[in-house]
Amino acid sequence: APILIQVDWSNSQIINGLIQLEWSDDASFTLSFVDDGYVKYLPDGSYAEFSNIPPDSTYKFGEWIENEQFKLNITKLDISSTGKVFFRLRDKRSIAGTYASNLDVEPVERGSSILNLSVVSPHPLLGETYLNALMATYLQQELEGKNEVYANTIAFIDSQVSGVADSL
């Protein structure tokens, strides 16, 4: 990717609409909001209607841009001095919903307890990252569940031993 976009989700953000970023030098870029409809994502996780689309504006790379519509930091990674990209900001809930709907889970063999997970993604690296994070979360929850069972088993054995020790 020619740019890195950092989003401060503790501020309101314009989401779900296409944004054009164009640069003609290494120092600055222009943001243009090219769609007709955007949604305002609020820091508390709720949404609000949005009709105040910002005008085209020029900003400097590497500096935080903060206004009542968004807070972004855009860094240029590409060595080419000119370029144009389109991007869309999306909140975690909508991204998770998209990946969940594109997730396919099948047993390796009929009656098997081993599962094959796959996800359809326009960005293979992001799809791989999603699957790896999903598996890491699953393994962590399994470990926590087993640790809780073991702790309860040990507590039960300790209470039984102390009961028997009292009667002896």
PDB file of C-alpha atoms in Angstrom:
ATOM      1  CA  ALA A   1       0.000   0.000   0.000  1.00  0.00           C
ATOM      2  CA  PRO A   2       1.346   3.448  -0.844  1.00  0.00           C
ATOM      3  CA  ILE A   3      -0.049   5.035   2.334  1.00  0.00           C
ATOM      4  CA  LEU A   4      -0.671   4.203   5.977  1.00  0.00           C
ATOM      5  CA  ILE A   5      -3.864   5.544   7.519  1.00  0.00           C
ATOM      6  CA  GLN A   6      -4.127   5.726  11.306  1.00  0.00           C
ATOM      7  CA  VAL A   7      -7.598   6.363  12.735  1.00  0.00           C
ATOM      8  CA  ASP A   8      -8.296   7.673  16.232  1.00  0.00           C
ATOM      9  CA  TRP A   9     -11.499   5.801  17.098  1.00  0.00           C
ATOM     10  CA  SER A  10     -11.867   7.793  20.325  1.00  0.00           C
ATOM     11  CA  ASN A  11     -13.111  10.639  18.071  1.00  0.00           C
ATOM     12  CA  SER A  12     -16.063  10.736  15.703  1.00  0.00           C
ATOM     13  CA  GLN A  13     -15.301   9.361  12.246  1.00  0.00           C
ATOM     14  CA  ILE A  14     -16.914   9.462   8.823  1.00  0.00           C
ATOM     15  CA  ILE A  15     -17.402   5.846   7.733  1.00  0.00           C
ATOM     16  CA  ASN A  16     -18.802   3.720   4.904  1.00  0.00           C
ATOM     17  CA  GLY A  17     -18.223   6.229   2.112  1.00  0.00           C
ATOM     18  CA  LEU A  18     -15.472   6.373  -0.465  1.00  0.00           C
ATOM     19  CA  ILE A  19     -12.678   8.887   0.189  1.00  0.00           C
ATOM     20  CA  GLN A  20     -10.139   9.943  -2.442  1.00  0.00           C
ATOM     21  CA  LEU A  21      -6.585  10.756  -1.390  1.00  0.00           C
ATOM     22  CA  GLU A  22      -4.409  12.369  -4.039  1.00  0.00           C
ATOM     23  CA  TRP A  23      -0.868  13.731  -3.809  1.00  0.00           C
ATOM     24  CA  SER A  24       1.437  15.519  -6.230  1.00  0.00           C
ATOM     25  CA  ASP A  25       4.490  15.824  -3.975  1.00  0.00           C
ATOM     26  CA  ASP A  26       6.025  14.139  -0.929  1.00  0.00           C
ATOM     27  CA  ALA A  27       4.774  16.702   1.580  1.00  0.00           C
ATOM     28  CA  SER A  28       1.013  17.115   1.146  1.00  0.00           C
ATOM     29  CA  PHE A  29      -2.165  15.480  -0.109  1.00  0.00           C
ATOM     30  CA  THR A  30      -5.787  16.349  -0.822  1.00  0.00           C
ATOM     31  CA  LEU A  31      -8.771  14.510   0.665  1.00  0.00           C
ATOM     32  CA  SER A  32     -11.992  14.435  -1.360  1.00  0.00           C
ATOM     33  CA  PHE A  33     -15.245  12.858  -0.202  1.00  0.00           C
ATOM     34  CA  VAL A  34     -16.631  11.416  -3.429  1.00  0.00           C
ATOM     35  CA  ASP A  35     -19.735   9.490  -2.275  1.00  0.00           C
ATOM     36  CA  ASP A  36     -23.145  10.982  -1.644  1.00  0.00           C
ATOM     37  CA  GLY A  37     -23.761   9.249   1.671  1.00  0.00           C
ATOM     38  CA  TYR A  38     -21.612   8.746   4.732  1.00  0.00           C
ATOM     39  CA  VAL A  39     -22.353   7.650   8.294  1.00  0.00           C
ATOM     40  CA  LYS A  40     -20.902   9.290  11.389  1.00  0.00           C
ATOM     41  CA  TYR A  41     -19.459   6.763  13.849  1.00  0.00           C
ATOM     42  CA  LEU A  42     -19.427   8.063  17.417  1.00  0.00           C
ATOM     43  CA  PRO A  43     -16.833   7.063  20.060  1.00  0.00           C
ATOM     44  CA  ASP A  44     -19.498   5.274  22.144  1.00  0.00           C
ATOM     45  CA  GLY A  45     -20.080   2.814  19.268  1.00  0.00           C
ATOM     46  CA  SER A  46     -23.327   4.362  18.038  1.00  0.00           C
ATOM     47  CA  TYR A  47     -24.052   5.889  14.654  1.00  0.00           C
ATOM     48  CA  ALA A  48     -25.531   9.204  13.592  1.00  0.00           C
ATOM     49  CA  GLU A  49     -26.800  10.540  10.309  1.00  0.00           C
ATOM     50  CA  PHE A  50     -24.318  12.682   8.494  1.00  0.00           C
ATOM     51  CA  SER A  51     -24.962  15.294   5.846  1.00  0.00           C
ATOM     52  CA  ASN A  52     -22.156  17.834   6.395  1.00  0.00           C
ATOM     53  CA  ILE A  53     -19.677  16.414   3.884  1.00  0.00           C
ATOM     54  CA  PRO A  54     -16.348  18.249   4.190  1.00  0.00           C
ATOM     55  CA  PRO A  55     -15.022  20.177   1.198  1.00  0.00           C
ATOM     56  CA  ASP A  56     -11.852  19.039  -0.574  1.00  0.00           C
ATOM     57  CA  SER A  57      -8.930  20.010   1.650  1.00  0.00           C
ATOM     58  CA  THR A  58      -5.153  19.757   1.545  1.00  0.00           C
ATOM     59  CA  TYR A  59      -3.139  18.418   4.484  1.00  0.00           C
ATOM     60  CA  LYS A  60       0.451  17.458   5.272  1.00  0.00           C
ATOM     61  CA  PHE A  61       1.635  13.848   5.446  1.00  0.00           C
ATOM     62  CA  GLY A  62       2.496  12.571   8.923  1.00  0.00           C
ATOM     63  CA  GLU A  63       0.390  15.068  10.890  1.00  0.00           C
ATOM     64  CA  TRP A  64      -2.853  14.369  12.726  1.00  0.00           C
ATOM     65  CA  ILE A  65      -5.868  15.886  10.998  1.00  0.00           C
ATOM     66  CA  GLU A  66      -8.590  16.635  13.518  1.00  0.00           C
ATOM     67  CA  ASN A  67     -11.983  18.217  12.987  1.00  0.00           C
ATOM     68  CA  GLU A  68     -15.557  17.427  14.007  1.00  0.00           C
ATOM     69  CA  GLN A  69     -15.902  14.842  11.222  1.00  0.00           C
ATOM     70  CA  PHE A  70     -12.748  12.756  11.662  1.00  0.00           C
ATOM     71  CA  LYS A  71      -9.289  12.378  13.183  1.00  0.00           C
ATOM     72  CA  LEU A  72      -6.685  10.760  10.915  1.00  0.00           C
ATOM     73  CA  ASN A  73      -2.949  10.564  10.437  1.00  0.00           C
ATOM     74  CA  ILE A  74      -1.841   9.686   6.928  1.00  0.00           C
ATOM     75  CA  THR A  75       1.736   8.679   6.209  1.00  0.00           C
ATOM     76  CA  LYS A  76       3.149   8.243   2.719  1.00  0.00           C
ATOM     77  CA  LEU A  77       5.025   4.958   2.285  1.00  0.00           C
ATOM     78  CA  ASP A  78       5.483   4.888  -1.485  1.00  0.00           C
ATOM     79  CA  ILE A  79       8.502   6.496  -3.121  1.00  0.00           C
ATOM     80  CA  SER A  80       6.552   7.798  -6.129  1.00  0.00           C
ATOM     81  CA  SER A  81       5.991  11.541  -5.873  1.00  0.00           C
ATOM     82  CA  THR A  82       2.459  11.480  -7.308  1.00  0.00           C
ATOM     83  CA  GLY A  83      -0.477   9.188  -6.826  1.00  0.00           C
ATOM     84  CA  LYS A  84      -4.113   8.675  -6.042  1.00  0.00           C
ATOM     85  CA  VAL A  85      -5.881   6.057  -3.901  1.00  0.00           C
ATOM     86  CA  PHE A  86      -9.425   5.516  -2.739  1.00  0.00           C
ATOM     87  CA  PHE A  87     -10.243   4.192   0.705  1.00  0.00           C
ATOM     88  CA  ARG A  88     -13.218   3.638   2.957  1.00  0.00           C
ATOM     89  CA  LEU A  89     -13.193   3.774   6.767  1.00  0.00           C
ATOM     90  CA  ARG A  90     -15.216   1.039   8.436  1.00  0.00           C
ATOM     91  CA  ASP A  91     -15.844   0.357  12.113  1.00  0.00           C
ATOM     92  CA  LYS A  92     -14.877  -2.931  13.789  1.00  0.00           C
ATOM     93  CA  ARG A  93     -18.453  -4.195  14.005  1.00  0.00           C
ATOM     94  CA  SER A  94     -19.075  -3.932  10.256  1.00  0.00           C
ATOM     95  CA  ILE A  95     -15.675  -5.443   9.421  1.00  0.00           C
ATOM     96  CA  ALA A  96     -16.273  -8.343  11.814  1.00  0.00           C
ATOM     97  CA  GLY A  97     -19.707  -8.899  10.265  1.00  0.00           C
ATOM     98  CA  THR A  98     -18.214  -8.975   6.777  1.00  0.00           C
ATOM     99  CA  TYR A  99     -15.517 -11.468   7.739  1.00  0.00           C
ATOM    100  CA  ALA A 100     -17.975 -13.622   9.692  1.00  0.00           C
ATOM    101  CA  SER A 101     -20.309 -13.815   6.707  1.00  0.00           C
ATOM    102  CA  ASN A 102     -17.370 -14.774   4.453  1.00  0.00           C
ATOM    103  CA  LEU A 103     -16.041 -17.415   6.874  1.00  0.00           C
ATOM    104  CA  ASP A 104     -16.444 -21.032   5.780  1.00  0.00           C
ATOM    105  CA  VAL A 105     -16.041 -23.830   8.359  1.00  0.00           C
ATOM    106  CA  GLU A 106     -16.056 -27.466   7.208  1.00  0.00           C
ATOM    107  CA  PRO A 107     -14.896 -30.741   8.753  1.00  0.00           C
ATOM    108  CA  VAL A 108     -11.777 -32.149   7.085  1.00  0.00           C
ATOM    109  CA  GLU A 109     -13.531 -35.530   6.811  1.00  0.00           C
ATOM    110  CA  ARG A 110     -17.053 -36.613   7.541  1.00  0.00           C
ATOM    111  CA  GLY A 111     -17.411 -37.138  11.313  1.00  0.00           C
ATOM    112  CA  SER A 112     -14.003 -35.568  11.970  1.00  0.00           C
ATOM    113  CA  SER A 113     -13.385 -33.155  14.831  1.00  0.00           C
ATOM    114  CA  ILE A 114     -10.732 -31.347  12.782  1.00  0.00           C
ATOM    115  CA  LEU A 115     -12.086 -28.328  10.939  1.00  0.00           C
ATOM    116  CA  ASN A 116     -10.933 -26.508   7.831  1.00  0.00           C
ATOM    117  CA  LEU A 117     -11.396 -22.723   8.055  1.00  0.00           C
ATOM    118  CA  SER A 118     -11.314 -20.446   5.035  1.00  0.00           C
ATOM    119  CA  VAL A 119     -12.339 -16.882   4.366  1.00  0.00           C
ATOM    120  CA  VAL A 120     -13.026 -15.084   1.110  1.00  0.00           C
ATOM    121  CA  SER A 121     -11.322 -11.694   1.160  1.00  0.00           C
ATOM    122  CA  PRO A 122     -10.364  -9.171  -1.517  1.00  0.00           C
ATOM    123  CA  HIS A 123      -7.127  -8.732   0.449  1.00  0.00           C
ATOM    124  CA  PRO A 124      -5.515 -12.152   1.087  1.00  0.00           C
ATOM    125  CA  LEU A 125      -3.119 -10.792   3.725  1.00  0.00           C
ATOM    126  CA  LEU A 126      -6.015  -9.278   5.722  1.00  0.00           C
ATOM    127  CA  GLY A 127      -7.951 -12.539   5.393  1.00  0.00           C
ATOM    128  CA  GLU A 128      -4.941 -14.466   6.701  1.00  0.00           C
ATOM    129  CA  THR A 129      -4.546 -12.003   9.583  1.00  0.00           C
ATOM    130  CA  TYR A 130      -8.246 -12.411  10.436  1.00  0.00           C
ATOM    131  CA  LEU A 131      -8.001 -16.228  10.486  1.00  0.00           C
ATOM    132  CA  ASN A 132      -4.840 -16.136  12.603  1.00  0.00           C
ATOM    133  CA  ALA A 133      -6.449 -13.737  15.100  1.00  0.00           C
ATOM    134  CA  LEU A 134      -9.603 -15.878  15.172  1.00  0.00           C
ATOM    135  CA  MET A 135      -7.573 -19.010  15.960  1.00  0.00           C
ATOM    136  CA  ALA A 136      -5.460 -17.226  18.589  1.00  0.00           C
ATOM    137  CA  THR A 137      -8.632 -15.996  20.309  1.00  0.00           C
ATOM    138  CA  TYR A 138     -10.189 -19.463  20.151  1.00  0.00           C
ATOM    139  CA  LEU A 139      -7.080 -21.113  21.600  1.00  0.00           C
ATOM    140  CA  GLN A 140      -6.881 -18.506  24.392  1.00  0.00           C
ATOM    141  CA  GLN A 141     -10.541 -19.064  25.315  1.00  0.00           C
ATOM    142  CA  GLU A 142     -10.019 -22.840  25.299  1.00  0.00           C
ATOM    143  CA  LEU A 143      -6.994 -22.477  27.576  1.00  0.00           C
ATOM    144  CA  GLU A 144      -8.902 -20.200  29.957  1.00  0.00           C
ATOM    145  CA  GLY A 145     -11.799 -22.674  30.034  1.00  0.00           C
ATOM    146  CA  LYS A 146      -9.504 -25.609  30.805  1.00  0.00           C
ATOM    147  CA  ASN A 147      -7.696 -23.615  33.498  1.00  0.00           C
ATOM    148  CA  GLU A 148     -11.036 -22.827  35.134  1.00  0.00           C
ATOM    149  CA  VAL A 149     -12.029 -26.517  35.101  1.00  0.00           C
ATOM    150  CA  TYR A 150      -8.657 -27.488  36.613  1.00  0.00           C
ATOM    151  CA  ALA A 151      -8.921 -24.793  39.285  1.00  0.00           C
ATOM    152  CA  ASN A 152     -12.439 -25.971  40.206  1.00  0.00           C
ATOM    153  CA  THR A 153     -11.250 -29.591  40.315  1.00  0.00           C
ATOM    154  CA  ILE A 154      -8.355 -28.704  42.619  1.00  0.00           C
ATOM    155  CA  ALA A 155     -10.664 -26.644  44.861  1.00  0.00           C
ATOM    156  CA  PHE A 156     -13.090 -29.590  45.053  1.00  0.00           C
ATOM    157  CA  ILE A 157     -10.314 -32.078  45.899  1.00  0.00           C
ATOM    158  CA  ASP A 158      -8.921 -29.685  48.537  1.00  0.00           C
ATOM    159  CA  SER A 159     -12.356 -29.333  50.160  1.00  0.00           C
ATOM    160  CA  GLN A 160     -12.820 -33.104  50.185  1.00  0.00           C
ATOM    161  CA  VAL A 161      -9.364 -33.694  51.664  1.00  0.00           C
ATOM    162  CA  SER A 162      -9.932 -31.073  54.370  1.00  0.00           C
ATOM    163  CA  GLY A 163     -13.314 -32.700  55.185  1.00  0.00           C
ATOM    164  CA  VAL A 164     -11.722 -36.117  55.501  1.00  0.00           C
ATOM    165  CA  ALA A 165      -8.811 -34.686  57.527  1.00  0.00           C
ATOM    166  CA  ASP A 166     -11.273 -33.153  60.008  1.00  0.00           C
ATOM    167  CA  SER A 167     -13.078 -36.459  60.494  1.00  0.00           C
ATOM    168  CA  LEU A 168      -9.815 -38.377  60.942  1.00  0.00           C
TER     169      LEU A 168
END
